[in-house]
CSV table of C-alpha atoms in Angstrom, one decimal:
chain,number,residue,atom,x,y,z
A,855,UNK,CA,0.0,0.0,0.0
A,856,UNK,CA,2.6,2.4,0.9
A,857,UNK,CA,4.4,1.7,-2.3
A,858,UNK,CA,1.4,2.5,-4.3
A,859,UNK,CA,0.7,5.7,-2.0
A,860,UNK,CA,4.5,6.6,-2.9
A,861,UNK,CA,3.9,6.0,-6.5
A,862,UNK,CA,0.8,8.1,-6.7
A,863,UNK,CA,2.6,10.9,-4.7
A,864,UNK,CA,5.3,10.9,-7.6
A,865,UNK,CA,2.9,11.3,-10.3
A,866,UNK,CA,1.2,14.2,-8.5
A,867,UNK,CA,4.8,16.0,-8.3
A,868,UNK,CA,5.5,15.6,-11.7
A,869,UNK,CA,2.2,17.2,-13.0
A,870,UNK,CA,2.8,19.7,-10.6
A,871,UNK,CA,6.4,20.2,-11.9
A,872,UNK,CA,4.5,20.2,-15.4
A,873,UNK,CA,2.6,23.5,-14.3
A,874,UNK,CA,5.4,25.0,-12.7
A,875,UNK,CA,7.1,24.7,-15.5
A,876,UNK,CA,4.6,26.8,-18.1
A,877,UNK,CA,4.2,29.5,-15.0
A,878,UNK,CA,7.5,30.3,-15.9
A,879,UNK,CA,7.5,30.2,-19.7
A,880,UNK,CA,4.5,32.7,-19.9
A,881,UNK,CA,5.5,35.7,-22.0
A,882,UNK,CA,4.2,38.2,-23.7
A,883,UNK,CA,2.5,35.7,-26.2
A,884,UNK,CA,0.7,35.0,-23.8
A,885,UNK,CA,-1.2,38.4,-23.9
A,886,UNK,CA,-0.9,38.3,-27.4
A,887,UNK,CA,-3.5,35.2,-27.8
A,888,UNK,CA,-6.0,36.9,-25.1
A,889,UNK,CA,-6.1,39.8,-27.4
A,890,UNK,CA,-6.3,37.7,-30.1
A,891,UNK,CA,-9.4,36.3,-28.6
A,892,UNK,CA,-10.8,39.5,-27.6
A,893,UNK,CA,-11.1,40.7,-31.2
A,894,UNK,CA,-12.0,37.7,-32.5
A,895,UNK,CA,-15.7,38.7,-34.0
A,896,UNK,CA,-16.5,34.9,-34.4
A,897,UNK,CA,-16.1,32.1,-32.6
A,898,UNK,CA,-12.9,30.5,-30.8
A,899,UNK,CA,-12.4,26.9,-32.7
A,900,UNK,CA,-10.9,24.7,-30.4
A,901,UNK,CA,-9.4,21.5,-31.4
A,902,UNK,CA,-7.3,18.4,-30.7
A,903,UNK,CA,-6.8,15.0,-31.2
A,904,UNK,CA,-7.3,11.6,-28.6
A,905,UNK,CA,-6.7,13.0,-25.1
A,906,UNK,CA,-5.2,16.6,-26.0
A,907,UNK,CA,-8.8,16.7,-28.2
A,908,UNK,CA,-10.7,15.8,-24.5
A,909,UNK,CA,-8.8,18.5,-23.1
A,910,UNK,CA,-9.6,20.7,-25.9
A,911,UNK,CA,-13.1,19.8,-24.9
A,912,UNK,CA,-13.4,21.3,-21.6
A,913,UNK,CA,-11.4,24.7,-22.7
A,914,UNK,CA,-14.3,24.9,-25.4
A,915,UNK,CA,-16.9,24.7,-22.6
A,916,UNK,CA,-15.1,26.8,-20.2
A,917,UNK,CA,-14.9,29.7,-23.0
A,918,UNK,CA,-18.1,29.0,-24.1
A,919,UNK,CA,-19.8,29.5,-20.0
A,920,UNK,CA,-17.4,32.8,-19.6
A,921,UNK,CA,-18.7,34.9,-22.3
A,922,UNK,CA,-16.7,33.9,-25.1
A,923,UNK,CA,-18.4,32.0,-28.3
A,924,UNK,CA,-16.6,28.5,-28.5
A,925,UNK,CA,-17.3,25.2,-29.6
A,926,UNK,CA,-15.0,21.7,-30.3
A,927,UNK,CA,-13.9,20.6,-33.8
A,928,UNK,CA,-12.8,16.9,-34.1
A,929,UNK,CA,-9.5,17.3,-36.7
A,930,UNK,CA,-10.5,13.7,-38.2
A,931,UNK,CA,-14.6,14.9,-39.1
A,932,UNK,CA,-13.0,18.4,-40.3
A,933,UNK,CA,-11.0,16.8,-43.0
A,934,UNK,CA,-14.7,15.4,-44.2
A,935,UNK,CA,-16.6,18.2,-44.1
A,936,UNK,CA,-17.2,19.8,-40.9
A,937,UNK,CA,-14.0,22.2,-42.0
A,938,UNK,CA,-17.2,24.3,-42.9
A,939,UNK,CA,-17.8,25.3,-39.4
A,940,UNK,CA,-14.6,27.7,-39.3
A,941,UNK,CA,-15.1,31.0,-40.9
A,942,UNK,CA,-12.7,33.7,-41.4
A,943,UNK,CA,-13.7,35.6,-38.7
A,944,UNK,CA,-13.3,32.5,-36.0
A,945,UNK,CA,-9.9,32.1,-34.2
A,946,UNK,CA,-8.9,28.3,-34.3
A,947,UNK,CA,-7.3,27.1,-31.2
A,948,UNK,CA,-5.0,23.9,-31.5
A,949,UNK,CA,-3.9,21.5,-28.5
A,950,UNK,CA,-1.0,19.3,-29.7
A,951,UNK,CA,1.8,18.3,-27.7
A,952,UNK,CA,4.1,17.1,-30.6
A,953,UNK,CA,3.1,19.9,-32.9
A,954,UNK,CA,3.2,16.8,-35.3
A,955,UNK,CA,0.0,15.1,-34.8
A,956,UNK,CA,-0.8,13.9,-38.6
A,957,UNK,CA,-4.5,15.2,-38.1
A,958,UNK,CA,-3.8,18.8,-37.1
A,959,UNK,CA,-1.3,19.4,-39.3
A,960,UNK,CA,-3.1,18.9,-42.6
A,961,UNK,CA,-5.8,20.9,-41.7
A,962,UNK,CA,-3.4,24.1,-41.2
A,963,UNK,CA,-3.8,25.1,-45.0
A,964,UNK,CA,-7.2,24.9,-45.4
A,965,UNK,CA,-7.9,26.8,-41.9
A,966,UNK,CA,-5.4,29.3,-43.4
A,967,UNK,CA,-7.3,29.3,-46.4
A,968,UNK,CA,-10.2,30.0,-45.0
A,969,UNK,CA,-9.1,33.0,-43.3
A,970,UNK,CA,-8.8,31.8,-39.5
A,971,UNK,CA,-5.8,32.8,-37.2
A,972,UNK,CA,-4.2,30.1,-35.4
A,973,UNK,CA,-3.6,30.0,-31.9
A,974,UNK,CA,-1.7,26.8,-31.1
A,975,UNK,CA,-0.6,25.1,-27.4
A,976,UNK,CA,2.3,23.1,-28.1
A,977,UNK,CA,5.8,21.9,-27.0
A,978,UNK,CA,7.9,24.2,-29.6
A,979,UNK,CA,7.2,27.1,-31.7
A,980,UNK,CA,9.5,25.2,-34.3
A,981,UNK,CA,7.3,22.7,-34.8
A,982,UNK,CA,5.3,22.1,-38.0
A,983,UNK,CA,2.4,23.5,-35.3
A,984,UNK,CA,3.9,25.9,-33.9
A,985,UNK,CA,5.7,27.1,-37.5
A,986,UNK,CA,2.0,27.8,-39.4
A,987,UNK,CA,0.2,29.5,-36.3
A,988,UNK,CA,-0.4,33.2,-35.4
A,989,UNK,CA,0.5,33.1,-31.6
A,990,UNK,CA,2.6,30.1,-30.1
A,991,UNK,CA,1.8,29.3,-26.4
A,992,UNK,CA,5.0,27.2,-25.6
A,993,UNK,CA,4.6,24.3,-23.1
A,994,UNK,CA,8.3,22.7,-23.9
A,995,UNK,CA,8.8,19.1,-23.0
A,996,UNK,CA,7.3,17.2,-20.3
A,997,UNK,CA,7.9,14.5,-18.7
A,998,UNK,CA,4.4,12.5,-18.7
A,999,UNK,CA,4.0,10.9,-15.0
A,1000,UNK,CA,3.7,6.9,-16.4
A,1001,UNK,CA,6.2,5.2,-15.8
A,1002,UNK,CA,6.7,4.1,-19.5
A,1003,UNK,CA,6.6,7.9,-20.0
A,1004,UNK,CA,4.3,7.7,-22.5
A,1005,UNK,CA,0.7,8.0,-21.2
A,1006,UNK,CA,-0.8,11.6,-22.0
A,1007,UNK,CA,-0.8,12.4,-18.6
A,1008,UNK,CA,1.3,15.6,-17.5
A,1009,UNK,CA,1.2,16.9,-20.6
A,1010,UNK,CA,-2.5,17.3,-20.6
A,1011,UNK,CA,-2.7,18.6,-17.3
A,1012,UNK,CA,-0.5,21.6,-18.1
A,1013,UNK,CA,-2.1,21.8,-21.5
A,1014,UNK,CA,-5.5,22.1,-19.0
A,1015,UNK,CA,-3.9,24.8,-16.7
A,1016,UNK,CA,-3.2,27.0,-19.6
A,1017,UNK,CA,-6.2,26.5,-21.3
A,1018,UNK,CA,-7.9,27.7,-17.9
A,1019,UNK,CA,-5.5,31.1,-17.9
A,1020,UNK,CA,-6.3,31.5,-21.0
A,1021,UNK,CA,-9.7,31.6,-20.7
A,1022,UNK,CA,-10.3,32.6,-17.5
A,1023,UNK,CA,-8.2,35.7,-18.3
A,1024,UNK,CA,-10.4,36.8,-21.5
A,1025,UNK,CA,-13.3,36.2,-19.0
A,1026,UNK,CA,-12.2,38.8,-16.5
A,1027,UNK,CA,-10.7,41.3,-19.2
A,1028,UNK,CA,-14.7,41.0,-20.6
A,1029,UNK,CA,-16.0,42.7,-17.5
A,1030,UNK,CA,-18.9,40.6,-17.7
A,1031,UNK,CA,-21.5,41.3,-14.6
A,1032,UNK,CA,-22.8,38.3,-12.6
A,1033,UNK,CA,-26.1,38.8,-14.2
A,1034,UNK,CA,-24.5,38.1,-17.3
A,1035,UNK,CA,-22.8,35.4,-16.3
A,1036,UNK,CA,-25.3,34.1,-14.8
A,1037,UNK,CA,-27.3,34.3,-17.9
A,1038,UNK,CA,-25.4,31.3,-19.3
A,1039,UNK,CA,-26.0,29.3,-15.7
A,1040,UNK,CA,-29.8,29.2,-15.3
A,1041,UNK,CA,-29.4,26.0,-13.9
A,1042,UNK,CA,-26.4,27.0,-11.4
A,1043,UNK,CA,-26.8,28.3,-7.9
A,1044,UNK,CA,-25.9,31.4,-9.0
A,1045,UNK,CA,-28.4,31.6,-12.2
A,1046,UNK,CA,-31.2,30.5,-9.2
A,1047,UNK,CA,-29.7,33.4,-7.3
A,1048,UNK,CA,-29.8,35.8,-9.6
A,1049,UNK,CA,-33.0,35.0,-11.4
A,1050,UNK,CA,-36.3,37.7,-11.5
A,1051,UNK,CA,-39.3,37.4,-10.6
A,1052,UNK,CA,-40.4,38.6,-14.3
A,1053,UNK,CA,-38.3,35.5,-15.3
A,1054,UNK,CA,-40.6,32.8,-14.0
A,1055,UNK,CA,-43.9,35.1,-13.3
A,1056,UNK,CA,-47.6,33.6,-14.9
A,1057,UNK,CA,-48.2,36.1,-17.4
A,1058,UNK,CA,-51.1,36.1,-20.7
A,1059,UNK,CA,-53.8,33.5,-19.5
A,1060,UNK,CA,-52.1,32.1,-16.5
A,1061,UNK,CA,-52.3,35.8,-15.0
A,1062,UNK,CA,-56.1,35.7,-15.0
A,1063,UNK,CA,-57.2,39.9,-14.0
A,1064,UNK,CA,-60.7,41.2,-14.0
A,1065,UNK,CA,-62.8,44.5,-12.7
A,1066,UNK,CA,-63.7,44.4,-9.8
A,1067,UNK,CA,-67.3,45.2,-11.0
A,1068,UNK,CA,-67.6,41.7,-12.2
A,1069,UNK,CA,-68.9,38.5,-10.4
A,1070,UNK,CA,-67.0,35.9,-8.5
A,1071,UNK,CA,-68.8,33.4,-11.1
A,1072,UNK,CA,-66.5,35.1,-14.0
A,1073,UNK,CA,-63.9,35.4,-11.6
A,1074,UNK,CA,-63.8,31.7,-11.2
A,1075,UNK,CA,-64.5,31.0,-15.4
A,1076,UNK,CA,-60.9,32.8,-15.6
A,1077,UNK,CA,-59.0,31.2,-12.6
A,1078,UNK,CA,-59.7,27.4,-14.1
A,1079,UNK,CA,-59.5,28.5,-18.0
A,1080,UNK,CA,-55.9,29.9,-16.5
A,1081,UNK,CA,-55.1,27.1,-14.3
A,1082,UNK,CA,-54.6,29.6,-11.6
A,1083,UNK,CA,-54.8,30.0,-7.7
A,1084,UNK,CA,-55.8,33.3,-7.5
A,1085,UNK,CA,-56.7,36.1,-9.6
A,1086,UNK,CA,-56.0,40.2,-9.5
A,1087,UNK,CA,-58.6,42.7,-9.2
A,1088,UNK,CA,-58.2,46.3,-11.1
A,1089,UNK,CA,-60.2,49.4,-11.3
A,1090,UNK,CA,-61.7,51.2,-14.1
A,1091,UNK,CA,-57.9,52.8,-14.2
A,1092,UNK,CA,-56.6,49.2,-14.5
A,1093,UNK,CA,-54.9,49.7,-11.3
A,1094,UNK,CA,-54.9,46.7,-9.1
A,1095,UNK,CA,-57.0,46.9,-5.9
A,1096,UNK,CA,-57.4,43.4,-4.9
A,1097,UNK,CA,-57.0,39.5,-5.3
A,1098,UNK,CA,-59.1,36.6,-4.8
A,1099,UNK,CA,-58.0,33.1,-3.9
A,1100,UNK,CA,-58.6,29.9,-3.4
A,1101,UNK,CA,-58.7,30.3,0.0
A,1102,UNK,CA,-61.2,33.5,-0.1
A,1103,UNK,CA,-63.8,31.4,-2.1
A,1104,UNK,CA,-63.6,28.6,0.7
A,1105,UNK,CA,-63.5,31.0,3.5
A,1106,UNK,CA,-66.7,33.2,2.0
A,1107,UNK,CA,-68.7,30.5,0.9
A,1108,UNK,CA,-70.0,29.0,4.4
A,1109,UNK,CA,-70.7,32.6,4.8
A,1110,UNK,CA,-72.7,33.6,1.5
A,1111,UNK,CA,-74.3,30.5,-0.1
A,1112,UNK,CA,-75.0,33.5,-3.4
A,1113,UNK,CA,-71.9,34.2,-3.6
A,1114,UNK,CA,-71.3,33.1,-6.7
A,1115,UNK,CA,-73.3,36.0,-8.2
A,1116,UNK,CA,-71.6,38.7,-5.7
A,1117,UNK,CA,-69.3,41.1,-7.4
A,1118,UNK,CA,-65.8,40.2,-6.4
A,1119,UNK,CA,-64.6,43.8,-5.2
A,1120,UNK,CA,-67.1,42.9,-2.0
A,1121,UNK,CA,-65.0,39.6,-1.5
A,1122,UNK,CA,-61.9,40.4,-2.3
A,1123,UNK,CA,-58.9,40.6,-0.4
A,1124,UNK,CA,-57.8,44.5,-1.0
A,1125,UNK,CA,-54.4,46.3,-0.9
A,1126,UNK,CA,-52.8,43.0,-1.4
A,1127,UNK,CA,-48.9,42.0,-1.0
A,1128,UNK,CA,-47.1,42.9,-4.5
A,1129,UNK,CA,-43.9,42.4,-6.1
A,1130,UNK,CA,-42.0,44.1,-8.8
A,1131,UNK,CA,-41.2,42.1,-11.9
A,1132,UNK,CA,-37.7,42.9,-11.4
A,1133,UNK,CA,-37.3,42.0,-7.9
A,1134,UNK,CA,-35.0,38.8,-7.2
A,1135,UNK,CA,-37.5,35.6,-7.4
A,1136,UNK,CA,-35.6,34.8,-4.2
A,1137,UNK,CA,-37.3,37.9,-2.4
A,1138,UNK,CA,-40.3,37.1,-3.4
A,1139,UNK,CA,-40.0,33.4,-1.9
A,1140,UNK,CA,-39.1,35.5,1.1
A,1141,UNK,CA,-42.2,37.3,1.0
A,1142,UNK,CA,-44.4,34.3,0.3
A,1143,UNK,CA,-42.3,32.0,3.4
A,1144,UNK,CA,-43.0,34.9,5.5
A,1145,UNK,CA,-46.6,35.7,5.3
A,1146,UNK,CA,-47.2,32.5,4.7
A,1147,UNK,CA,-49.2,32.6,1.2
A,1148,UNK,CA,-49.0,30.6,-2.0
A,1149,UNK,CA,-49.3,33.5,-4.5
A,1150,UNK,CA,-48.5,37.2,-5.1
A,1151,UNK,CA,-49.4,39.6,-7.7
A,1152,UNK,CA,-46.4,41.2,-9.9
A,1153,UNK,CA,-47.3,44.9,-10.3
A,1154,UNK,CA,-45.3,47.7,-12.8
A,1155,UNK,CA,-44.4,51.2,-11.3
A,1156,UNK,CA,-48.0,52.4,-12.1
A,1157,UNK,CA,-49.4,49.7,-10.1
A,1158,UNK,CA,-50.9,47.8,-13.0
A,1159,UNK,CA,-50.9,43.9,-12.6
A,1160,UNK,CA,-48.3,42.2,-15.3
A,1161,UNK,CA,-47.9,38.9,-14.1
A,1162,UNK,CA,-48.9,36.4,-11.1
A,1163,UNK,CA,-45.8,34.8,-9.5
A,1164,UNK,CA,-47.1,31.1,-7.7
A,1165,UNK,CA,-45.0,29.2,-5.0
A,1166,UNK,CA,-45.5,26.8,-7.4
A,1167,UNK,CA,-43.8,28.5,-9.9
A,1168,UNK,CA,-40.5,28.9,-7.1
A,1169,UNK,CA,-40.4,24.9,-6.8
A,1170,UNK,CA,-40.3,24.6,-10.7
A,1171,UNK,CA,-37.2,26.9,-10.8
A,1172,UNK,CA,-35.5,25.3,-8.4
A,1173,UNK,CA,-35.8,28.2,-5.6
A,1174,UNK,CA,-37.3,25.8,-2.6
């Protein structure tokens, strides 16, 4: 066991010596790709073959979630046809340790053809790589951690670490607000966090509203053609003044067995609880916790009903 504890332990120091080692051979190329990048008014290509191509992968998605338009070209389906997803306005990123790998290499003059510049990890700007690109990240030689020296292993994590500076330092130079990033996490914490009411409010049909001249019979004719708990009540201004539940019509008909053909502004509840559409969904869940009640009306600045936010509508996003 403590052999295999001791081997494990080497492996970890020599990917570790891997990223020490590009640490200190970032230069001012460096800054040349993220500006390369930054005025890039397509999309950043990424590509790579076996293992280099999985780690190509991930840099794709990581650009891709920080703001910057990526996705991940296979070398061997771009030499039959999918060469048409690069345009001339795309900036093709290459992975290859080598800077020899058969794949890449053949597809340099038809991405230079096409228009592309060429931003390539590798081991040497000498190689045939390194020797057709526009900017040259240099990784130099590495030791891979196997003990045949062979596996893709160190290599790839270093490749990984620069791909994740690289990206990660286009990300912060987009000054990008965490609404904006959050816009491409809905499904994160953060996305949940950030997320409006107006982004998950009933609206159109599912936001039944009606005078409150009109009777609790039409009132209920709009709350089960909307599927809806509640409905708001306006004025002749539009202006809300009420809401009725499901809970008023229980509570108000062992009182009134007419009620049905009462007019709802009588059994209403009025100067209801209201949100702004642009409040934080998780305020409104606060709201809703506290005064322990299952919907709330969303109201604009002039008071006018716009959408009906259920605690229903909190569970599907996610926010209980």
């Amino acid at each position: 066991m403590n052999t295999d504890l001791n081997y494990a332990r080497k492996i970890l120091k020599t990917e570790i010596t891997a990223i020490r080692s590009i640490y200190r051979r970032l230069n001012r190329h460096f800054n040349s790709a993220v500006q390369l990048i930054l005025k890039c008014k397509g999309r950043v290509v990424v590509t790579g073959m076996g293992k280099t191509g999985i780690i190509g992968e991930k840099i794709s998605a990581t650009m891709a979630s920080t703001g910057t338009p990526s996705l991940f070209l296979h070398p061997a389906e771009a030499y039959h046809g999918d060469l048409g997803r690069i345009t001339p306005a795309d900036t093709v990123l290459v992975l290859s340790n080598s800077g020899t790998t058969e794949e890449l290499v053949r597809l340099l003059p038809a991405i230079k053809k096409i228009g592309a510049r060429v931003i390539s990890i590798t081991r040497s700007k000498n190689s045939p790589l390194g020797k057709h690109s526009t900017v040259v990240l240099e990784i130099g030689r590495i030791t891979e951690a196997c003990h045949w020296g062979l596996v893709p292993s160190a290599s790839t994590t270093a490749m990984l670490a620069l791909g994740d500076a690289l990206a990660l330092t286009v990300f912060k130079n987009r000054k990008l607000t965490r609404e904006q990033y959050a816009f491409y996490h809905p499904g994160g914490e953060l996305g949940r966090k950030l997320l409006k009411v107006k982004d998950i409010m009933r609206t159109g049909k599912q936001n039944p509203v009606i005078s409150e001249n009109q009777t609790v019979k039409t009132a209920l004719e709009l709350i089960t053609r909307g599927r809806a708990g509640a409905i708001s009540i306006v004025n002749h201004r539009r202006k809300l003044t009420g809401i009725f539940t499901d809970g008023d019509l229980r509570r108000h008909l062992r009182a009134d067995q007419n009620l049905l053909d009462e007019k709802i502004k009588k059994v209403m509840t009025g100067n209801p609880i209201t949100v702004h559409p642009d409040k934080l969904a998780a305020e409104a869940f606060q709201i809703l916790r506290d005064k322990k009640i299952d919907e709330i009306p969303v109201v604009d600045k002039q008071g006018k009903p716009v959408g009906l936010l259920d605690v229903q509508d909190l569970l599907e996003a996610g926010m209980v």
